[in-house]
PDB file of C-alpha atoms and ligand atoms in Angstrom:
ATOM      1  CA  MET R1146     -16.812 -29.547   1.163  1.00 63.00           C
ATOM      2  CA  ASP R1147     -14.913 -31.442   3.765  1.00 84.00           C
ATOM      3  CA  VAL R1148     -11.429 -30.268   2.382  1.00 85.00           C
ATOM      4  CA  LEU R1149     -12.779 -26.601   3.111  1.00 94.00           C
ATOM      5  CA  GLU R1150     -14.049 -27.472   6.457  1.00 95.00           C
ATOM      6  CA  THR R1151     -10.510 -28.541   7.030  1.00 94.00           C
ATOM      7  CA  LEU R1152      -8.615 -26.524   5.912  1.00 95.00           C
ATOM      8  CA  ILE R1153     -11.021 -23.974   7.000  1.00 97.00           C
ATOM      9  CA  ARG R1154     -10.694 -25.257  11.105  1.00 96.00           C
ATOM     10  CA  ARG R1155      -6.873 -25.354  10.616  1.00 96.00           C
ATOM     11  CA  ASN R1156      -6.964 -21.920   8.717  1.00 96.00           C
ATOM     12  CA  ARG R1157      -9.084 -20.780  12.770  1.00 97.00           C
ATOM     13  CA  GLU R1158      -6.518 -22.670  14.785  1.00 98.00           C
ATOM     14  CA  TRP R1159      -2.598 -21.227  12.641  1.00 96.00           C
ATOM     15  CA  ALA R1160      -4.510 -17.234  13.523  1.00 96.00           C
ATOM     16  CA  ARG R1161      -5.550 -18.548  17.354  1.00 97.00           C
ATOM     17  CA  GLY R1162      -1.731 -19.311  17.946  1.00 96.00           C
ATOM     18  CA  VAL R1163      -0.255 -16.588  16.128  1.00 94.00           C
ATOM     19  CA  LEU R1164      -2.526 -14.128  18.010  1.00 96.00           C
ATOM     20  CA  GLU R1165      -1.782 -15.477  21.435  1.00 97.00           C
ATOM     21  CA  GLN R1166       2.239 -14.705  20.799  1.00 94.00           C
ATOM     22  CA  ASP R1167       1.364 -11.637  19.079  1.00 94.00           C
ATOM     23  CA  PRO R1168      -2.929 -10.366  19.701  1.00 95.00           C
ATOM     24  CA  ALA R1169      -1.726  -7.464  17.454  1.00 94.00           C
ATOM     25  CA  PHE R1170       0.370  -9.274  14.773  1.00 94.00           C
ATOM     26  CA  PHE R1171      -2.419  -9.282  12.097  1.00 94.00           C
ATOM     27  CA  ARG R1172      -3.302  -5.509  12.743  1.00 93.00           C
ATOM     28  CA  LYS R1173      -0.298  -4.265  11.932  1.00 91.00           C
ATOM     29  CA  LEU R1174       0.173  -6.065   9.411  1.00 90.00           C
ATOM     30  CA  SER R1175      -3.258  -5.031   7.310  1.00 90.00           C
ATOM     31  CA  GLU R1176      -0.584  -1.601   7.448  1.00 86.00           C
ATOM     32  CA  GLN R1177       1.257  -2.373   5.826  1.00 80.00           C
ATOM     33  CA  GLN R1178       3.476  -5.202   4.134  1.00 83.00           C
ATOM     34  CA  ALA R1179       8.060  -4.261   4.018  1.00 90.00           C
ATOM     35  CA  PRO R1180       9.116  -7.183   3.061  1.00 94.00           C
ATOM     36  CA  ASP R1181      13.336  -7.102   2.868  1.00 95.00           C
ATOM     37  CA  TYR R1182      13.809 -10.439   0.500  1.00 97.00           C
ATOM     38  CA  LEU R1183      11.693 -11.123  -3.156  1.00 98.00           C
ATOM     39  CA  TRP R1184      12.313 -15.480  -3.362  1.00 98.00           C
ATOM     40  CA  ILE R1185      11.970 -16.980  -6.557  1.00 98.00           C
ATOM     41  CA  GLY R1186      11.652 -20.454  -6.217  1.00 98.00           C
ATOM     42  CA  CYS R1187      10.310 -23.567  -7.356  1.00 98.00           C
ATOM     43  CA  ALA R1188       5.754 -24.725  -6.913  1.00 98.00           C
ATOM     44  CA  ASP R1189       6.311 -27.992  -5.422  1.00 97.00           C
ATOM     45  CA  SER R1190       4.743 -28.668  -2.099  1.00 97.00           C
ATOM     46  CA  ARG R1191       8.368 -30.398  -0.543  1.00 97.00           C
ATOM     47  CA  VAL R1192       9.187 -26.301  -0.526  1.00 97.00           C
ATOM     48  CA  PRO R1193       7.203 -23.546   0.988  1.00 96.00           C
ATOM     49  CA  ALA R1194       9.728 -20.765   1.114  1.00 97.00           C
ATOM     50  CA  ASN R1195       8.627 -18.663   4.303  1.00 95.00           C
ATOM     51  CA  GLN R1196       8.208 -21.900   6.610  1.00 96.00           C
ATOM     52  CA  ILE R1197      11.724 -23.064   5.202  1.00 96.00           C
ATOM     53  CA  VAL R1198      13.193 -19.137   6.330  1.00 96.00           C
ATOM     54  CA  GLY R1199      11.679 -18.939   9.335  1.00 95.00           C
ATOM     55  CA  LEU R1200      10.655 -15.865   7.651  1.00 94.00           C
ATOM     56  CA  LEU R1201       6.298 -14.739   9.391  1.00 90.00           C
ATOM     57  CA  PRO R1202       3.720 -13.986   6.929  1.00 92.00           C
ATOM     58  CA  GLY R1203       4.895  -9.831   5.506  1.00 93.00           C
ATOM     59  CA  GLU R1204       9.051 -10.856   5.251  1.00 94.00           C
ATOM     60  CA  LEU R1205       8.969 -12.467   2.311  1.00 96.00           C
ATOM     61  CA  PHE R1206       7.907 -11.554  -1.323  1.00 97.00           C
ATOM     62  CA  VAL R1207       6.986 -14.586  -3.363  1.00 98.00           C
ATOM     63  CA  HIS R1208       6.841 -16.278  -7.237  1.00 98.00           C
ATOM     64  CA  ARG R1209       6.776 -19.803  -7.054  1.00 98.00           C
ATOM     65  CA  ASN R1210       6.619 -21.729 -10.965  1.00 98.00           C
ATOM     66  CA  VAL R1211       7.209 -25.360 -11.752  1.00 97.00           C
ATOM     67  CA  ALA R1212      11.369 -25.740 -11.654  1.00 98.00           C
ATOM     68  CA  ASN R1213      10.961 -21.460 -10.407  1.00 98.00           C
ATOM     69  CA  VAL R1214      11.932 -20.302 -13.855  1.00 98.00           C
ATOM     70  CA  VAL R1215      12.824 -16.709 -14.599  1.00 98.00           C
ATOM     71  CA  LEU R1216      11.092 -15.166 -18.168  1.00 96.00           C
ATOM     72  CA  HIS R1217      11.776 -11.958 -19.870  1.00 96.00           C
ATOM     73  CA  ALA R1218       8.715 -12.579 -21.761  1.00 95.00           C
ATOM     74  CA  ASP R1219       6.641 -13.456 -18.830  1.00 97.00           C
ATOM     75  CA  LEU R1220       4.768 -11.155 -17.382  1.00 97.00           C
ATOM     76  CA  ASN R1221       3.521 -12.278 -13.939  1.00 98.00           C
ATOM     77  CA  CYS R1222       7.568 -12.491 -12.579  1.00 98.00           C
ATOM     78  CA  MET R1223       8.993 -10.304 -14.051  1.00 98.00           C
ATOM     79  CA  SER R1224       6.095  -7.319 -12.307  1.00 98.00           C
ATOM     80  CA  VAL R1225       6.875  -9.493  -9.337  1.00 98.00           C
ATOM     81  CA  LEU R1226      10.189  -8.459  -9.495  1.00 98.00           C
ATOM     82  CA  GLN R1227       9.675  -5.201 -10.344  1.00 98.00           C
ATOM     83  CA  PHE R1228       6.657  -4.851  -8.151  1.00 98.00           C
ATOM     84  CA  ALA R1229       9.340  -6.143  -5.177  1.00 98.00           C
ATOM     85  CA  VAL R1230      12.152  -3.597  -6.543  1.00 98.00           C
ATOM     86  CA  GLU R1231      10.472  -0.597  -7.554  1.00 97.00           C
ATOM     87  CA  VAL R1232       7.001  -0.603  -5.083  1.00 96.00           C
ATOM     88  CA  LEU R1233       8.573  -2.355  -1.991  1.00 96.00           C
ATOM     89  CA  GLN R1234      12.340  -1.845  -2.469  1.00 96.00           C
ATOM     90  CA  VAL R1235      13.711  -4.874  -1.537  1.00 97.00           C
ATOM     91  CA  GLU R1236      17.257  -5.402  -1.413  1.00 97.00           C
ATOM     92  CA  GLN R1237      17.435  -8.736  -2.017  1.00 98.00           C
ATOM     93  CA  VAL R1238      16.313 -11.028  -4.197  1.00 98.00           C
ATOM     94  CA  ILE R1239      16.478 -14.966  -4.223  1.00 98.00           C
ATOM     95  CA  VAL R1240      16.192 -17.576  -6.064  1.00 98.00           C
ATOM     96  CA  CYS R1241      15.633 -20.387  -4.993  1.00 98.00           C
ATOM     97  CA  GLY R1242      16.233 -23.899  -6.011  1.00 98.00           C
ATOM     98  CA  HIS R1243      16.105 -27.766  -5.386  1.00 98.00           C
ATOM     99  CA  TYR R1244      16.743 -30.727  -5.571  1.00 98.00           C
ATOM    100  CA  GLY R1245      14.636 -34.156  -6.708  1.00 97.00           C
ATOM    101  CA  CYS R1246      13.344 -31.450  -8.970  1.00 98.00           C
ATOM    102  CA  GLY R1247      11.182 -33.060 -10.805  1.00 96.00           C
ATOM    103  CA  GLY R1248      10.582 -29.956 -13.547  1.00 96.00           C
ATOM    104  CA  VAL R1249      13.923 -30.722 -13.174  1.00 97.00           C
ATOM    105  CA  ARG R1250      13.404 -34.176 -13.937  1.00 96.00           C
ATOM    106  CA  ALA R1251      11.375 -34.056 -16.658  1.00 95.00           C
ATOM    107  CA  ALA R1252      13.603 -31.885 -18.919  1.00 95.00           C
ATOM    108  CA  LEU R1253      16.743 -33.983 -17.474  1.00 94.00           C
ATOM    109  CA  ASP R1254      14.764 -36.866 -19.347  1.00 93.00           C
ATOM    110  CA  ASP R1255      12.782 -35.157 -22.516  1.00 86.00           C
ATOM    111  CA  ALA R1256       9.064 -36.331 -21.335  1.00 83.00           C
ATOM    112  CA  ARG R1257       5.954 -35.566 -22.510  1.00 87.00           C
ATOM    113  CA  LEU R1258       3.799 -34.045 -20.220  1.00 89.00           C
ATOM    114  CA  GLY R1259       1.638 -31.762 -21.805  1.00 92.00           C
ATOM    115  CA  LEU R1260       1.154 -28.003 -21.751  1.00 91.00           C
ATOM    116  CA  VAL R1261       3.760 -27.874 -19.144  1.00 92.00           C
ATOM    117  CA  ASP R1262       6.444 -29.713 -21.994  1.00 92.00           C
ATOM    118  CA  HIS R1263       6.733 -25.767 -22.989  1.00 93.00           C
ATOM    119  CA  TRP R1264       7.469 -24.049 -19.967  1.00 95.00           C
ATOM    120  CA  ILE R1265      10.209 -27.154 -19.383  1.00 95.00           C
ATOM    121  CA  ARG R1266      12.036 -26.325 -22.325  1.00 95.00           C
ATOM    122  CA  HIS R1267      13.009 -23.371 -20.155  1.00 96.00           C
ATOM    123  CA  VAL R1268      15.177 -25.636 -17.965  1.00 97.00           C
ATOM    124  CA  ARG R1269      15.426 -28.468 -21.249  1.00 96.00           C
ATOM    125  CA  GLU R1270      17.740 -25.527 -22.462  1.00 96.00           C
ATOM    126  CA  VAL R1271      19.890 -25.014 -19.927  1.00 97.00           C
ATOM    127  CA  ALA R1272      20.290 -28.944 -20.195  1.00 96.00           C
ATOM    128  CA  HIS R1273      21.648 -28.082 -23.325  1.00 95.00           C
ATOM    129  CA  ARG R1274      23.799 -25.088 -22.852  1.00 95.00           C
ATOM    130  CA  HIS R1275      25.341 -27.545 -19.640  1.00 96.00           C
ATOM    131  CA  ALA R1276      24.866 -30.842 -21.554  1.00 95.00           C
ATOM    132  CA  GLY R1277      29.414 -31.575 -21.561  1.00 95.00           C
ATOM    133  CA  ALA R1278      29.429 -30.335 -17.733  1.00 96.00           C
ATOM    134  CA  LEU R1279      26.529 -32.639 -17.197  1.00 96.00           C
ATOM    135  CA  ALA R1280      27.572 -36.160 -19.267  1.00 95.00           C
ATOM    136  CA  ALA R1281      30.838 -35.968 -17.922  1.00 96.00           C
ATOM    137  CA  LEU R1282      28.951 -36.844 -14.045  1.00 96.00           C
ATOM    138  CA  PRO R1283      29.137 -39.964 -13.205  1.00 96.00           C
ATOM    139  CA  ASP R1284      26.153 -41.803 -12.554  1.00 96.00           C
ATOM    140  CA  ASP R1285      22.522 -40.458 -13.238  1.00 96.00           C
ATOM    141  CA  GLN R1286      21.586 -38.668  -9.813  1.00 97.00           C
ATOM    142  CA  ARG R1287      24.164 -36.111  -9.723  1.00 97.00           C
ATOM    143  CA  ARG R1288      23.308 -35.058 -12.779  1.00 97.00           C
ATOM    144  CA  TRP R1289      19.700 -34.595 -12.201  1.00 97.00           C
ATOM    145  CA  ASP R1290      21.582 -33.025  -8.492  1.00 97.00           C
ATOM    146  CA  ARG R1291      24.112 -30.402 -10.865  1.00 97.00           C
ATOM    147  CA  LEU R1292      20.790 -29.053 -13.092  1.00 98.00           C
ATOM    148  CA  CYS R1293      19.224 -27.965 -10.518  1.00 98.00           C
ATOM    149  CA  GLU R1294      21.966 -26.162  -9.250  1.00 98.00           C
ATOM    150  CA  LEU R1295      23.385 -24.547 -13.429  1.00 98.00           C
ATOM    151  CA  ASN R1296      19.512 -24.222 -13.603  1.00 98.00           C
ATOM    152  CA  ALA R1297      18.792 -21.506 -10.115  1.00 98.00           C
ATOM    153  CA  LEU R1298      22.720 -20.713 -11.282  1.00 97.00           C
ATOM    154  CA  GLU R1299      21.205 -19.409 -14.892  1.00 97.00           C
ATOM    155  CA  GLN R1300      17.162 -17.970 -13.600  1.00 98.00           C
ATOM    156  CA  ALA R1301      19.185 -15.504 -10.897  1.00 98.00           C
ATOM    157  CA  HIS R1302      21.232 -14.575 -14.371  1.00 97.00           C
ATOM    158  CA  ASN R1303      17.903 -13.937 -16.499  1.00 97.00           C
ATOM    159  CA  VAL R1304      16.826 -12.171 -12.894  1.00 98.00           C
ATOM    160  CA  CYS R1305      20.266  -9.631 -13.220  1.00 97.00           C
ATOM    161  CA  GLN R1306      19.768  -9.756 -17.358  1.00 96.00           C
ATOM    162  CA  SER R1307      16.007  -8.249 -16.745  1.00 97.00           C
ATOM    163  CA  THR R1308      15.605  -4.707 -17.106  1.00 97.00           C
ATOM    164  CA  THR R1309      14.413  -3.850 -12.715  1.00 98.00           C
ATOM    165  CA  VAL R1310      17.256  -5.145 -11.604  1.00 98.00           C
ATOM    166  CA  GLN R1311      19.528  -3.386 -14.547  1.00 98.00           C
ATOM    167  CA  ASP R1312      17.559  -0.041 -13.534  1.00 98.00           C
ATOM    168  CA  ALA R1313      17.784  -0.133 -10.010  1.00 98.00           C
ATOM    169  CA  TRP R1314      21.490  -1.211 -10.302  1.00 98.00           C
ATOM    170  CA  ALA R1315      22.547   1.903 -12.802  1.00 97.00           C
ATOM    171  CA  ARG R1316      20.755   4.316 -10.432  1.00 97.00           C
ATOM    172  CA  GLY R1317      23.151   2.524  -7.279  1.00 96.00           C
ATOM    173  CA  ALA R1318      19.834   1.162  -5.848  1.00 96.00           C
ATOM    174  CA  ARG R1319      20.828  -1.862  -3.103  1.00 96.00           C
ATOM    175  CA  LEU R1320      20.295  -4.959  -5.146  1.00 98.00           C
ATOM    176  CA  ALA R1321      21.869  -7.694  -4.097  1.00 98.00           C
ATOM    177  CA  VAL R1322      20.647 -11.177  -5.896  1.00 98.00           C
ATOM    178  CA  HIS R1323      20.793 -14.355  -4.573  1.00 98.00           C
ATOM    179  CA  ALA R1324      20.965 -18.028  -6.174  1.00 98.00           C
ATOM    180  CA  CYS R1325      20.311 -21.024  -3.475  1.00 98.00           C
ATOM    181  CA  ILE R1326      19.642 -24.447  -3.586  1.00 98.00           C
ATOM    182  CA  TYR R1327      16.890 -26.274  -0.977  1.00 98.00           C
ATOM    183  CA  GLY R1328      17.256 -29.767  -0.294  1.00 97.00           C
ATOM    184  CA  VAL R1329      13.501 -31.838   0.422  1.00 96.00           C
ATOM    185  CA  GLY R1330      16.126 -33.529   1.859  1.00 96.00           C
ATOM    186  CA  ASP R1331      17.537 -32.564   4.661  1.00 97.00           C
ATOM    187  CA  GLY R1332      15.713 -29.265   4.834  1.00 97.00           C
ATOM    188  CA  LEU R1333      19.048 -27.549   4.144  1.00 97.00           C
ATOM    189  CA  LEU R1334      19.433 -24.325   2.335  1.00 97.00           C
ATOM    190  CA  ARG R1335      22.768 -23.816   0.123  1.00 97.00           C
ATOM    191  CA  VAL R1336      24.673 -21.460  -1.572  1.00 97.00           C
ATOM    192  CA  LEU R1337      25.263 -21.531  -5.208  1.00 97.00           C
ATOM    193  CA  ALA R1338      26.165 -18.156  -5.718  1.00 96.00           C
ATOM    194  CA  GLY R1339      25.496 -14.891  -3.497  1.00 91.00           C
ATOM    195  CA  GLY R1340      25.425 -11.023  -3.258  1.00 92.00           C
ATOM    196  CA  VAL R1341      25.329 -10.460  -6.858  1.00 95.00           C
ATOM    197  CA  SER R1342      25.377  -6.513  -6.315  1.00 95.00           C
ATOM    198  CA  GLY R1343      26.825  -4.829  -9.256  1.00 95.00           C
ATOM    199  CA  PRO R1344      27.218  -5.998 -13.636  1.00 94.00           C
ATOM    200  CA  GLY R1345      30.651  -6.329 -12.717  1.00 93.00           C
ATOM    201  CA  GLU R1346      29.573  -9.289 -10.620  1.00 94.00           C
ATOM    202  CA  VAL R1347      27.605 -11.544 -11.940  1.00 94.00           C
ATOM    203  CA  ALA R1348      30.290 -13.069 -13.390  1.00 92.00           C
ATOM    204  CA  ALA R1349      30.946 -14.621  -9.892  1.00 92.00           C
ATOM    205  CA  LEU R1350      27.011 -16.532 -10.713  1.00 94.00           C
ATOM    206  CA  ALA R1351      29.289 -17.775 -14.655  1.00 90.00           C
ATOM    207  CA  ALA R1352      31.847 -18.786 -12.354  1.00 91.00           C
ATOM    208  CA  ALA R1353      29.456 -21.103 -10.323  1.00 93.00           C
ATOM    209  CA  ALA R1354      28.043 -22.680 -12.951  1.00 92.00           C
ATOM    210  CA  GLY R1355      31.756 -23.861 -14.276  1.00 88.00           C
ATOM    211  CA  GLY R1356      31.384 -21.295 -16.810  1.00 65.00           C
ATOM    212  CA  ALA R1357      34.427 -18.885 -16.628  1.00 42.00           C
ATOM    213  CA  GLY R1358      36.839 -20.219 -18.904  1.00 34.00           C
ATOM    214  CA  ARG R1359      35.638 -23.383 -20.305  1.00 34.00           C
ATOM    215  CA  ALA R1360      36.361 -23.943 -23.593  1.00 32.00           C
ATOM    216  CA  SER R1361      33.061 -25.271 -24.920  1.00 34.00           C
ATOM    217  CA  GLY R1362      31.332 -21.885 -24.249  1.00 35.00           C
ATOM    218  CA  ARG R1363      28.864 -23.989 -23.587  1.00 35.00           C
ATOM    219  CA  THR R1364      27.565 -21.363 -20.586  1.00 36.00           C
ATOM    220  CA  LYS R1365      26.903 -18.591 -23.343  1.00 40.00           C
ATOM    221  CA  ALA R1366      23.983 -17.673 -21.974  1.00 42.00           C
ATOM    222  CA  LEU R1367      25.696 -17.044 -18.005  1.00 47.00           C
ATOM    223  CA  GLU R1368      28.405 -14.283 -19.459  1.00 40.00           C
TER     224      GLU R1368
HETATM  225 CO1   CO N2456      10.221 -28.293  -8.956  1.00 77.37          CO
END
């Protein structure tokens, strides 16, 4: 109970602080939410979506899971995507990976952690698809960093291939998909591939993953 009391006290302090800045803040928010962005990121506690992009409640629609995985069979993620695009009409979808991702590390190590292994299996598939490029890197740290980037690019590609996004583009809706990576060590967000706004631009994700023109064909999933 002490733990909750601490959180409740902090909540009251936070709400009071917000009201000091804008006395109508919560009343306005309670009337509608109209975020401009959908953020799909890792559940990692060091990557709090709103905070790192400096957005207030109401400005960012968020879906987070271990290693920011986007699966077409994941009813949760697909529902968030559909609701964000078709109901809230967000025009920007950001898939954000992060350096130092534990889920990506586990994929790289083939670690056995339990139930979560099934989930991480999808990141392992990304590692397998890019095995040649990863093996060519000079050290383990760079392999980890690169797989964090490749995973964000592959998951952004999955967003682009979803029926929600394909349908939105087919009806001419303005909708851009971006792949980004966040540095937990420096607090900076970097763009891996930005502004994919139609089926003809999806190749930009493969290019950023080093897939364009690669002879091995291991980046097939991005093409
Ligand atoms: Co992570």
